[in-house]
mmCIF file of C-alpha atoms and ligand atoms in Angstrom:
data_model
loop_
_atom_site.group_PDB
_atom_site.id
_atom_site.type_symbol
_atom_site.label_atom_id
_atom_site.label_comp_id
_atom_site.label_asym_id
_atom_site.label_seq_id
_atom_site.Cartn_x
_atom_site.Cartn_y
_atom_site.Cartn_z
ATOM 1 C CA UNK C 1284 122.691 31.785 -193.322
ATOM 2 C CA UNK C 1285 123.785 28.305 -194.618
ATOM 3 C CA UNK C 1286 121.564 25.440 -195.092
ATOM 4 C CA UNK C 1287 122.881 23.403 -191.998
ATOM 5 C CA UNK C 1288 122.563 26.457 -189.757
ATOM 6 C CA UNK C 1289 118.887 26.923 -191.148
ATOM 7 C CA UNK C 1290 117.838 23.407 -190.491
ATOM 8 C CA UNK C 1291 119.393 23.680 -186.902
ATOM 9 C CA UNK C 1292 117.338 26.801 -186.140
ATOM 10 C CA UNK C 1293 114.208 25.212 -187.774
ATOM 11 C CA UNK C 1294 114.547 22.148 -185.441
ATOM 12 C CA UNK C 1295 115.322 24.356 -182.250
ATOM 13 C CA UNK C 1296 112.148 26.401 -182.961
ATOM 14 C CA UNK C 1297 110.014 23.188 -183.334
ATOM 15 C CA UNK C 1298 111.320 22.000 -180.193
ATOM 16 C CA UNK C 1299 111.767 24.963 -177.904
ATOM 17 C CA UNK C 1300 108.681 27.249 -178.985
ATOM 18 C CA UNK C 1301 106.153 25.174 -176.849
ATOM 19 C CA UNK C 1302 108.023 26.337 -173.809
ATOM 20 C CA UNK C 1303 108.237 30.034 -174.760
ATOM 21 C CA UNK C 1304 105.834 32.968 -174.446
ATOM 22 C CA UNK C 1305 104.644 34.677 -177.510
ATOM 23 C CA UNK C 1306 106.967 37.697 -176.978
ATOM 24 C CA UNK C 1307 109.950 35.263 -176.376
ATOM 25 C CA UNK C 1308 109.217 33.486 -179.555
ATOM 26 C CA UNK C 1309 109.234 36.930 -181.570
ATOM 27 C CA UNK C 1310 112.311 37.910 -179.685
ATOM 28 C CA UNK C 1311 114.052 34.868 -180.655
ATOM 29 C CA UNK C 1312 113.050 35.183 -184.484
ATOM 30 C CA UNK C 1313 114.311 38.729 -184.348
ATOM 31 C CA UNK C 1314 117.645 37.664 -182.940
ATOM 32 C CA UNK C 1315 118.126 34.560 -185.297
ATOM 33 C CA UNK C 1316 117.108 35.826 -188.773
ATOM 34 C CA UNK C 1317 118.699 38.932 -190.570
ATOM 35 C CA UNK C 1318 115.688 39.952 -192.545
ATOM 36 C CA UNK C 1319 112.475 38.651 -191.093
ATOM 37 C CA UNK C 1320 109.105 39.969 -192.251
ATOM 38 C CA UNK C 1321 105.648 39.655 -190.817
ATOM 39 C CA UNK C 1322 102.818 39.905 -192.981
ATOM 40 C CA UNK C 1323 99.608 41.154 -191.141
ATOM 41 C CA UNK C 1324 95.949 40.842 -192.103
ATOM 42 C CA UNK C 1325 95.054 42.710 -189.097
ATOM 43 C CA UNK C 1326 93.045 39.899 -187.754
ATOM 44 C CA UNK C 1327 93.387 39.130 -183.806
ATOM 45 C CA UNK C 1328 96.091 36.571 -184.528
ATOM 46 C CA UNK C 1329 98.088 39.214 -186.444
ATOM 47 C CA UNK C 1330 97.381 42.042 -183.985
ATOM 48 C CA UNK C 1331 98.786 39.687 -181.032
ATOM 49 C CA UNK C 1332 101.953 39.293 -183.293
ATOM 50 C CA UNK C 1333 102.239 43.113 -183.941
ATOM 51 C CA UNK C 1334 102.022 43.579 -180.117
ATOM 52 C CA UNK C 1335 104.810 41.008 -179.557
ATOM 53 C CA UNK C 1336 106.913 42.599 -182.070
ATOM 54 C CA UNK C 1337 106.382 46.163 -180.911
ATOM 55 C CA UNK C 1338 107.356 44.976 -177.417
ATOM 56 C CA UNK C 1339 110.222 42.525 -178.031
ATOM 57 C CA UNK C 1340 111.493 42.332 -181.613
ATOM 58 C CA UNK C 1341 111.182 45.970 -183.317
ATOM 59 C CA UNK C 1342 113.800 44.876 -185.927
ATOM 60 C CA UNK C 1343 111.157 42.643 -187.627
ATOM 61 C CA UNK C 1344 109.485 44.306 -190.707
ATOM 62 C CA UNK C 1345 105.837 44.436 -190.593
ATOM 63 C CA UNK C 1346 103.901 44.614 -193.909
ATOM 64 C CA UNK C 1347 100.141 44.246 -195.002
ATOM 65 C CA UNK C 1348 98.468 43.552 -198.423
ATOM 66 C CA UNK C 1349 96.416 46.492 -199.297
ATOM 67 C CA UNK C 1350 94.189 44.659 -201.712
ATOM 68 C CA UNK C 1351 91.933 47.873 -202.605
ATOM 69 C CA UNK C 1352 88.924 45.722 -201.425
ATOM 70 C CA UNK C 1353 89.387 45.920 -197.585
ATOM 71 C CA UNK C 1354 86.627 47.030 -194.973
ATOM 72 C CA UNK C 1355 86.992 50.549 -193.812
ATOM 73 C CA UNK C 1356 87.294 49.144 -190.490
ATOM 74 C CA UNK C 1357 90.353 47.300 -191.424
ATOM 75 C CA UNK C 1358 91.935 50.473 -193.097
ATOM 76 C CA UNK C 1359 91.157 52.286 -189.864
ATOM 77 C CA UNK C 1360 92.775 49.641 -188.000
ATOM 78 C CA UNK C 1361 96.123 49.911 -189.843
ATOM 79 C CA UNK C 1362 96.414 53.411 -188.737
ATOM 80 C CA UNK C 1363 95.271 52.806 -185.257
ATOM 81 C CA UNK C 1364 97.878 49.863 -184.934
ATOM 82 C CA UNK C 1365 100.784 52.118 -186.273
ATOM 83 C CA UNK C 1366 99.969 54.728 -183.735
ATOM 84 C CA UNK C 1367 99.106 52.502 -180.744
ATOM 85 C CA UNK C 1368 102.443 50.578 -181.008
ATOM 86 C CA UNK C 1369 104.530 53.285 -182.680
ATOM 87 C CA UNK C 1370 105.398 50.805 -185.531
ATOM 88 C CA UNK C 1371 105.540 51.102 -189.237
ATOM 89 C CA UNK C 1372 103.186 48.921 -191.369
ATOM 90 C CA UNK C 1373 104.390 48.895 -195.021
ATOM 91 C CA UNK C 1374 101.503 48.514 -197.463
ATOM 92 C CA UNK C 1375 101.754 46.599 -200.785
ATOM 93 C CA UNK C 1376 99.197 47.003 -203.503
ATOM 94 C CA UNK C 1377 98.307 45.130 -206.698
ATOM 95 C CA UNK C 1378 100.138 46.128 -209.880
ATOM 96 C CA UNK C 1379 97.846 48.488 -211.852
ATOM 97 C CA UNK C 1380 98.338 46.757 -215.164
ATOM 98 C CA UNK C 1381 97.617 43.265 -213.668
ATOM 99 C CA UNK C 1382 94.615 44.492 -211.963
ATOM 100 C CA UNK C 1383 93.257 46.225 -215.234
ATOM 101 C CA UNK C 1384 93.879 42.927 -217.189
ATOM 102 C CA UNK C 1385 92.093 41.047 -214.423
ATOM 103 C CA UNK C 1386 88.985 43.256 -214.527
ATOM 104 C CA UNK C 1387 88.995 43.269 -218.323
ATOM 105 C CA UNK C 1388 88.948 39.482 -218.208
ATOM 106 C CA UNK C 1389 86.638 38.552 -215.254
ATOM 107 C CA UNK C 1390 84.933 42.007 -214.317
ATOM 108 C CA UNK C 1391 85.555 43.615 -211.028
ATOM 109 C CA UNK C 1392 83.462 41.259 -209.037
ATOM 110 C CA UNK C 1393 84.079 38.202 -211.404
ATOM 111 C CA UNK C 1394 85.311 36.225 -208.277
ATOM 112 C CA UNK C 1395 81.757 35.370 -207.626
ATOM 113 C CA UNK C 1396 81.564 33.352 -210.884
ATOM 114 C CA UNK C 1397 84.089 30.610 -210.554
ATOM 115 C CA UNK C 1398 86.984 29.439 -208.455
ATOM 116 C CA UNK C 1399 89.295 30.169 -211.339
ATOM 117 C CA UNK C 1400 88.252 33.719 -211.400
ATOM 118 C CA UNK C 1401 88.397 34.091 -207.684
ATOM 119 C CA UNK C 1402 91.954 32.667 -207.521
ATOM 120 C CA UNK C 1403 93.109 35.033 -210.257
ATOM 121 C CA UNK C 1404 91.674 37.961 -208.274
ATOM 122 C CA UNK C 1405 93.558 36.623 -205.167
ATOM 123 C CA UNK C 1406 96.739 36.248 -207.264
ATOM 124 C CA UNK C 1407 96.500 39.871 -208.614
ATOM 125 C CA UNK C 1408 95.519 41.554 -205.239
ATOM 126 C CA UNK C 1409 97.380 39.288 -202.766
ATOM 127 C CA UNK C 1410 99.836 36.872 -203.910
ATOM 128 C CA UNK C 1411 101.694 39.081 -206.496
ATOM 129 C CA UNK C 1412 102.105 41.915 -203.887
ATOM 130 C CA UNK C 1413 103.060 39.215 -201.283
ATOM 131 C CA UNK C 1414 105.984 37.984 -203.643
ATOM 132 C CA UNK C 1415 107.192 41.595 -203.669
ATOM 133 C CA UNK C 1416 106.891 42.048 -199.895
ATOM 134 C CA UNK C 1417 108.953 38.734 -199.367
ATOM 135 C CA UNK C 1418 111.642 39.812 -201.669
ATOM 136 C CA UNK C 1419 115.049 39.763 -199.896
ATOM 137 C CA UNK C 1420 113.486 38.264 -196.612
ATOM 138 C CA UNK C 1421 114.956 35.085 -194.923
ATOM 139 C CA UNK C 1422 112.054 34.337 -192.710
ATOM 140 C CA UNK C 1423 108.256 35.042 -193.134
ATOM 141 C CA UNK C 1424 106.122 35.209 -189.917
ATOM 142 C CA UNK C 1425 102.386 34.423 -190.227
ATOM 143 C CA UNK C 1426 99.403 34.194 -187.821
ATOM 144 C CA UNK C 1427 98.304 30.796 -188.954
ATOM 145 C CA UNK C 1428 96.951 28.681 -186.080
ATOM 146 C CA UNK C 1429 96.528 24.904 -186.057
ATOM 147 C CA UNK C 1430 92.945 24.783 -184.911
ATOM 148 C CA UNK C 1431 91.571 27.493 -187.507
ATOM 149 C CA UNK C 1432 90.254 24.878 -189.861
ATOM 150 C CA UNK C 1433 90.932 21.292 -190.758
ATOM 151 C CA UNK C 1434 93.367 22.510 -193.532
ATOM 152 C CA UNK C 1435 95.491 24.078 -190.985
ATOM 153 C CA UNK C 1436 95.607 21.402 -188.372
ATOM 154 C CA UNK C 1437 99.142 20.232 -189.241
ATOM 155 C CA UNK C 1438 100.819 23.461 -188.956
ATOM 156 C CA UNK C 1439 104.506 23.462 -187.664
ATOM 157 C CA UNK C 1440 106.184 26.473 -185.867
ATOM 158 C CA UNK C 1441 108.795 26.501 -188.546
ATOM 159 C CA UNK C 1442 109.573 24.913 -191.791
ATOM 160 C CA UNK C 1443 111.478 25.750 -195.011
ATOM 161 C CA UNK C 1444 109.252 27.346 -197.690
ATOM 162 C CA UNK C 1445 110.412 26.153 -201.120
ATOM 163 C CA UNK C 1446 107.992 28.387 -202.914
ATOM 164 C CA UNK C 1447 109.325 31.597 -201.364
ATOM 165 C CA UNK C 1448 112.919 30.190 -200.586
ATOM 166 C CA UNK C 1449 112.831 31.357 -196.937
ATOM 167 C CA UNK C 1450 111.875 29.725 -193.305
ATOM 168 C CA UNK C 1451 108.111 30.240 -192.680
ATOM 169 C CA UNK C 1452 107.380 30.761 -189.057
ATOM 170 C CA UNK C 1453 104.100 30.241 -187.325
ATOM 171 C CA UNK C 1454 104.507 31.425 -183.744
ATOM 172 C CA UNK C 1455 100.858 30.935 -182.983
ATOM 173 C CA UNK C 1456 100.712 27.336 -184.259
ATOM 174 C CA UNK C 1457 99.709 26.028 -180.814
ATOM 175 C CA UNK C 1458 97.545 28.808 -179.658
ATOM 176 C CA UNK C 1459 93.968 28.163 -178.989
ATOM 177 C CA UNK C 1460 91.260 30.918 -179.725
ATOM 178 C CA UNK C 1461 90.809 31.240 -176.056
ATOM 179 C CA UNK C 1462 94.437 31.795 -175.338
ATOM 180 C CA UNK C 1463 94.526 34.318 -177.963
ATOM 181 C CA UNK C 1464 91.673 36.253 -176.764
ATOM 182 C CA UNK C 1465 93.242 36.332 -173.440
ATOM 183 C CA UNK C 1466 96.429 37.809 -174.760
ATOM 184 C CA UNK C 1467 94.312 40.442 -176.581
ATOM 185 C CA UNK C 1468 92.317 41.175 -173.460
ATOM 186 C CA UNK C 1469 95.386 41.288 -170.921
ATOM 187 C CA UNK C 1470 97.303 43.630 -173.169
ATOM 188 C CA UNK C 1471 94.616 45.895 -174.246
ATOM 189 C CA UNK C 1472 95.431 45.179 -177.987
ATOM 190 C CA UNK C 1473 93.370 46.985 -180.526
ATOM 191 C CA UNK C 1474 91.223 44.749 -182.807
ATOM 192 C CA UNK C 1475 88.828 45.126 -185.748
ATOM 193 C CA UNK C 1476 85.370 46.134 -184.453
ATOM 194 C CA UNK C 1477 83.886 43.614 -186.902
ATOM 195 C CA UNK C 1478 84.984 40.668 -184.603
ATOM 196 C CA UNK C 1479 82.231 41.625 -182.173
ATOM 197 C CA UNK C 1480 79.769 41.352 -185.240
ATOM 198 C CA UNK C 1481 80.603 37.637 -185.689
ATOM 199 C CA UNK C 1482 83.429 38.034 -188.183
ATOM 200 C CA UNK C 1483 86.256 35.957 -186.640
ATOM 201 C CA UNK C 1484 88.203 35.881 -189.840
ATOM 202 C CA UNK C 1485 88.264 39.042 -191.956
ATOM 203 C CA UNK C 1486 89.610 39.449 -195.530
ATOM 204 C CA UNK C 1487 88.228 41.551 -198.403
ATOM 205 C CA UNK C 1488 84.773 43.194 -197.891
ATOM 206 C CA UNK C 1489 82.832 41.419 -200.781
ATOM 207 C CA UNK C 1490 84.445 37.933 -199.876
ATOM 208 C CA UNK C 1491 83.835 37.943 -196.223
ATOM 209 C CA UNK C 1492 80.380 37.636 -194.258
ATOM 210 C CA UNK C 1493 79.667 37.081 -190.626
ATOM 211 C CA UNK C 1494 79.474 33.337 -189.355
ATOM 212 C CA UNK C 1495 76.507 31.558 -187.858
ATOM 213 C CA UNK C 1496 76.394 29.780 -184.507
ATOM 214 C CA UNK C 1497 78.448 26.516 -184.905
ATOM 215 C CA UNK C 1498 80.277 27.296 -188.053
ATOM 216 C CA UNK C 1499 84.035 27.126 -188.443
ATOM 217 C CA UNK C 1500 86.011 30.308 -187.900
ATOM 218 C CA UNK C 1501 86.739 30.623 -191.614
ATOM 219 C CA UNK C 1502 83.274 29.600 -192.757
ATOM 220 C CA UNK C 1503 82.519 33.343 -193.594
ATOM 221 C CA UNK C 1504 85.365 33.519 -196.166
ATOM 222 C CA UNK C 1505 84.273 32.906 -199.847
ATOM 223 C CA UNK C 1506 81.070 31.344 -198.392
ATOM 224 C CA UNK C 1507 79.647 30.585 -201.847
ATOM 225 C CA UNK C 1508 82.436 28.085 -202.672
ATOM 226 C CA UNK C 1509 81.521 24.487 -201.739
ATOM 227 C CA UNK C 1510 85.082 23.748 -200.674
ATOM 228 C CA UNK C 1511 86.841 22.576 -197.537
ATOM 229 C CA UNK C 1512 90.009 24.476 -198.380
ATOM 230 C CA UNK C 1513 89.000 28.101 -197.739
ATOM 231 C CA UNK C 1514 92.287 29.668 -198.543
ATOM 232 C CA UNK C 1515 93.387 32.673 -200.869
ATOM 233 C CA UNK C 1516 96.395 30.814 -201.976
ATOM 234 C CA UNK C 1517 98.903 32.749 -199.746
ATOM 235 C CA UNK C 1518 99.821 29.678 -197.874
ATOM 236 C CA UNK C 1519 99.848 27.227 -200.800
ATOM 237 C CA UNK C 1520 102.663 26.330 -203.101
ATOM 238 C CA UNK C 1521 102.360 26.924 -206.875
ATOM 239 C CA UNK C 1522 101.518 23.413 -207.353
ATOM 240 C CA UNK C 1523 98.680 23.409 -204.923
ATOM 241 C CA UNK C 1524 97.304 26.546 -206.418
ATOM 242 C CA UNK C 1525 97.401 24.991 -209.817
ATOM 243 C CA UNK C 1526 95.736 21.696 -208.557
ATOM 244 C CA UNK C 1527 92.950 23.851 -207.090
ATOM 245 C CA UNK C 1528 92.410 25.783 -210.268
ATOM 246 C CA UNK C 1529 92.173 22.423 -212.235
ATOM 247 C CA UNK C 1530 89.857 20.766 -209.974
ATOM 248 C CA UNK C 1531 87.325 23.792 -210.303
ATOM 249 C CA UNK C 1532 87.718 24.299 -213.878
HETATM 250 S S1 SF4 Q 815 89.522 37.985 -201.247
HETATM 251 FE FE1 SF4 Q 815 87.941 38.475 -202.707
HETATM 252 S S2 SF4 Q 815 88.278 40.559 -203.464
HETATM 253 FE FE2 SF4 Q 815 90.111 39.878 -202.065
HETATM 254 S S3 SF4 Q 815 91.707 39.337 -203.512
HETATM 255 FE FE3 SF4 Q 815 90.488 37.487 -203.109
HETATM 256 S S4 SF4 Q 815 88.832 37.302 -204.658
HETATM 257 FE FE4 SF4 Q 815 89.788 39.331 -204.705
#
């Protein structure tokens, strides 16, 4: 797809998606891009997207980052989702040598000691595998929603991602948590049982806790860090990741 066509599609998506259902959004993406990929973390956002793909856009590849530190409930949900929707979910794992180097430098749970160590762990277990997953893709679908945190409030449906050289698509950008829960309930979509135990956002087990009444949806992620930007770096550019590291060091 040439740049002009790409820009036209991005503009069309940002203009038209508010009028489309979730299934229609995924169907449009499946028809317009030649190698789209959806990376799922198995949260309720991503389960809704897997449902939409299974029902209207089976050509879209689905992948997940198997960090090696996931909750057993999340691992079980990968298999349950595959069987429930009759879809494949490719699993991308950390490179063994990079992981060994990380553990030697910081220790297995060194991510509790500094933001730098935490970002290094997220790089080895998530970002490097993500780069492998996105290789060859022309569009990357995520489950980001605008209301999830202050840091995500300006999310567009579509924009060019210079970092990964593809179009990044956020088909849930305007969906509220209540709307999302309705989609899950109406369509009997399987979700992680941890959500019922006050885990609205679920990542790796050692880095996720239940939230308390009144806390932000993502307050349980890396809760020991005194930082408004509760992100693993998957949705930051290389410059932003570097800036965060420098601020914390
Ligand atoms: S969330 Fe925690 S365990 Fe998972 S990759 Fe990041 S620092 Fe490592």
